[in-house]
GROMACS .gro file of C-alpha atoms in nm:
model
  106
    1MET     CA    1   0.266  -0.579   1.082
    2MET     CA    2   0.272  -0.272   0.860
    3ALA     CA    3  -0.057  -0.375   0.698
    4LYS     CA    4  -0.229  -0.395   1.037
    5LYS     CA    5  -0.103  -0.050   1.132
    6MET     CA    6  -0.226   0.097   0.806
    7ALA     CA    7  -0.561  -0.080   0.845
    8GLY     CA    8  -0.595   0.062   1.195
    9PHE     CA    9  -0.521   0.407   1.057
   10PHE     CA   10  -0.791   0.364   0.790
   11SER     CA   11  -1.047   0.253   1.049
   12ILE     CA   12  -0.967   0.548   1.278
   13ILE     CA   13  -0.999   0.793   0.989
   14GLY     CA   14  -1.329   0.632   0.884
   15VAL     CA   15  -1.479   0.659   1.233
   16ILE     CA   16  -1.363   1.020   1.269
   17VAL     CA   17  -1.523   1.113   0.938
   18PHE     CA   18  -1.844   0.930   1.032
   19LEU     CA   19  -1.871   1.092   1.375
   20GLY     CA   20  -1.787   1.433   1.232
   21ASN     CA   21  -2.061   1.390   0.975
   22TRP     CA   22  -2.303   1.276   1.247
   23LEU     CA   23  -2.223   1.580   1.463
   24TYR     CA   24  -2.257   1.812   1.167
   25PHE     CA   25  -2.604   1.684   1.083
   26CYS     CA   26  -2.711   1.682   1.449
   27LEU     CA   27  -2.617   2.049   1.488
   28LEU     CA   28  -2.792   2.162   1.168
   29PRO     CA   29  -3.138   2.315   1.193
   30ARG     CA   30  -3.418   2.059   1.158
   31ASP     CA   31  -3.553   2.180   0.823
   32PHE     CA   32  -3.491   1.849   0.644
   33ASP     CA   33  -3.683   1.524   0.648
   34ARG     CA   34  -3.423   1.298   0.807
   35GLU     CA   35  -3.424   1.229   1.176
   36PRO     CA   36  -3.086   1.253   1.344
   37MET     CA   37  -2.946   0.933   1.490
   38THR     CA   38  -2.939   0.868   1.858
   39ALA     CA   39  -2.602   0.827   2.027
   40GLU     CA   40  -2.657   0.451   2.067
   41THR     CA   41  -2.731   0.408   1.697
   42ALA     CA   42  -2.431   0.620   1.605
   43TRP     CA   43  -2.210   0.410   1.834
   44GLU     CA   44  -2.334   0.086   1.677
   45VAL     CA   45  -2.291   0.215   1.323
   46GLY     CA   46  -1.947   0.350   1.419
   47ILE     CA   47  -1.838   0.006   1.540
   48TYR     CA   48  -1.956  -0.157   1.217
   49LEU     CA   49  -1.795   0.116   1.014
   50SER     CA   50  -1.462   0.083   1.193
   51ALA     CA   51  -1.464  -0.293   1.135
   52ALA     CA   52  -1.543  -0.242   0.767
   53PHE     CA   53  -1.272   0.021   0.727
   54PHE     CA   54  -1.024  -0.202   0.912
   55LEU     CA   55  -1.090  -0.488   0.669
   56LEU     CA   56  -1.078  -0.254   0.370
   57GLY     CA   57  -0.757  -0.097   0.495
   58LEU     CA   58  -0.606  -0.438   0.559
   59PHE     CA   59  -0.685  -0.546   0.204
   60VAL     CA   60  -0.560  -0.226   0.043
   61SER     CA   61  -0.242  -0.204   0.248
   62THR     CA   62  -0.161  -0.573   0.193
   63LEU     CA   63  -0.213  -0.524  -0.178
   64GLY     CA   64   0.007  -0.213  -0.177
   65ILE     CA   65   0.283  -0.383   0.019
   66ALA     CA   66   0.277  -0.682  -0.218
   67LEU     CA   67   0.295  -0.447  -0.516
   68VAL     CA   68   0.597  -0.265  -0.373
   69GLN     CA   69   0.769  -0.595  -0.296
   70GLU     CA   70   0.704  -0.715  -0.650
   71ALA     CA   71   0.853  -0.396  -0.794
   72LEU     CA   72   1.160  -0.429  -0.571
   73ALA     CA   73   1.208  -0.793  -0.672
   74GLU     CA   74   1.186  -0.699  -1.041
   75ASN     CA   75   1.440  -0.422  -0.987
   76ARG     CA   76   1.677  -0.663  -0.811
   77SER     CA   77   1.633  -0.912  -1.095
   78ARG     CA   78   1.724  -0.647  -1.353
   79ASP     CA   79   2.031  -0.546  -1.153
   80ILE     CA   80   2.150  -0.906  -1.128
   81GLU     CA   81   2.095  -0.954  -1.501
   82LYS     CA   82   2.295  -0.637  -1.581
   83LYS     CA   83   2.581  -0.756  -1.358
   84PHE     CA   84   2.577  -1.098  -1.522
   85ARG     CA   85   2.588  -0.947  -1.872
   86ALA     CA   86   2.871  -0.712  -1.772
   87LYS     CA   87   3.072  -1.000  -1.623
   88SER     CA   88   3.010  -1.212  -1.934
   89ALA     CA   89   3.125  -0.928  -2.160
   90TYR     CA   90   3.433  -0.875  -1.943
   91ASP     CA   91   3.518  -1.247  -1.946
   92LEU     CA   92   3.475  -1.259  -2.324
   93ALA     CA   93   3.697  -0.954  -2.372
   94MET     CA   94   3.963  -1.099  -2.144
   95ALA     CA   95   3.952  -1.433  -2.328
   96GLU     CA   96   3.991  -1.257  -2.664
   97THR     CA   97   4.278  -1.051  -2.525
   98MET     CA   98   4.454  -1.360  -2.392
   99LYS     CA   99   4.396  -1.540  -2.722
  100THR     CA  100   4.534  -1.246  -2.920
  101ALA     CA  101   4.834  -1.211  -2.684
  102GLY     CA  102   4.909  -1.586  -2.722
  103GLN     CA  103   4.901  -1.566  -3.104
  104SER     CA  104   5.135  -1.268  -3.122
  105LYS     CA  105   5.406  -1.450  -2.924
  106SER     CA  106   5.408  -1.742  -3.169
   0.00000   0.00000   0.00000
């Protein structure tokens, strides 16, 4: 769900940048060789661009979410390993203490 929201955000930003660029070049004086686009062409290109940015955003956000999940899983694994080592060291120390206490009574 989060990936789709981020992809939608990317597509909206892409269309806004495209339309802003289109307006900027339409309002410039005509001293360059390019012809400005018509509104219909800009609409069509904007639709294609939003679809492309949606797919790109979906890919990037899915990749980012997977990367964060992988980092969190590795962190959890390290924490579990530290707890296991601490418990093992505690159990070993307690066993040695009990062994030493049993020998001193004899």
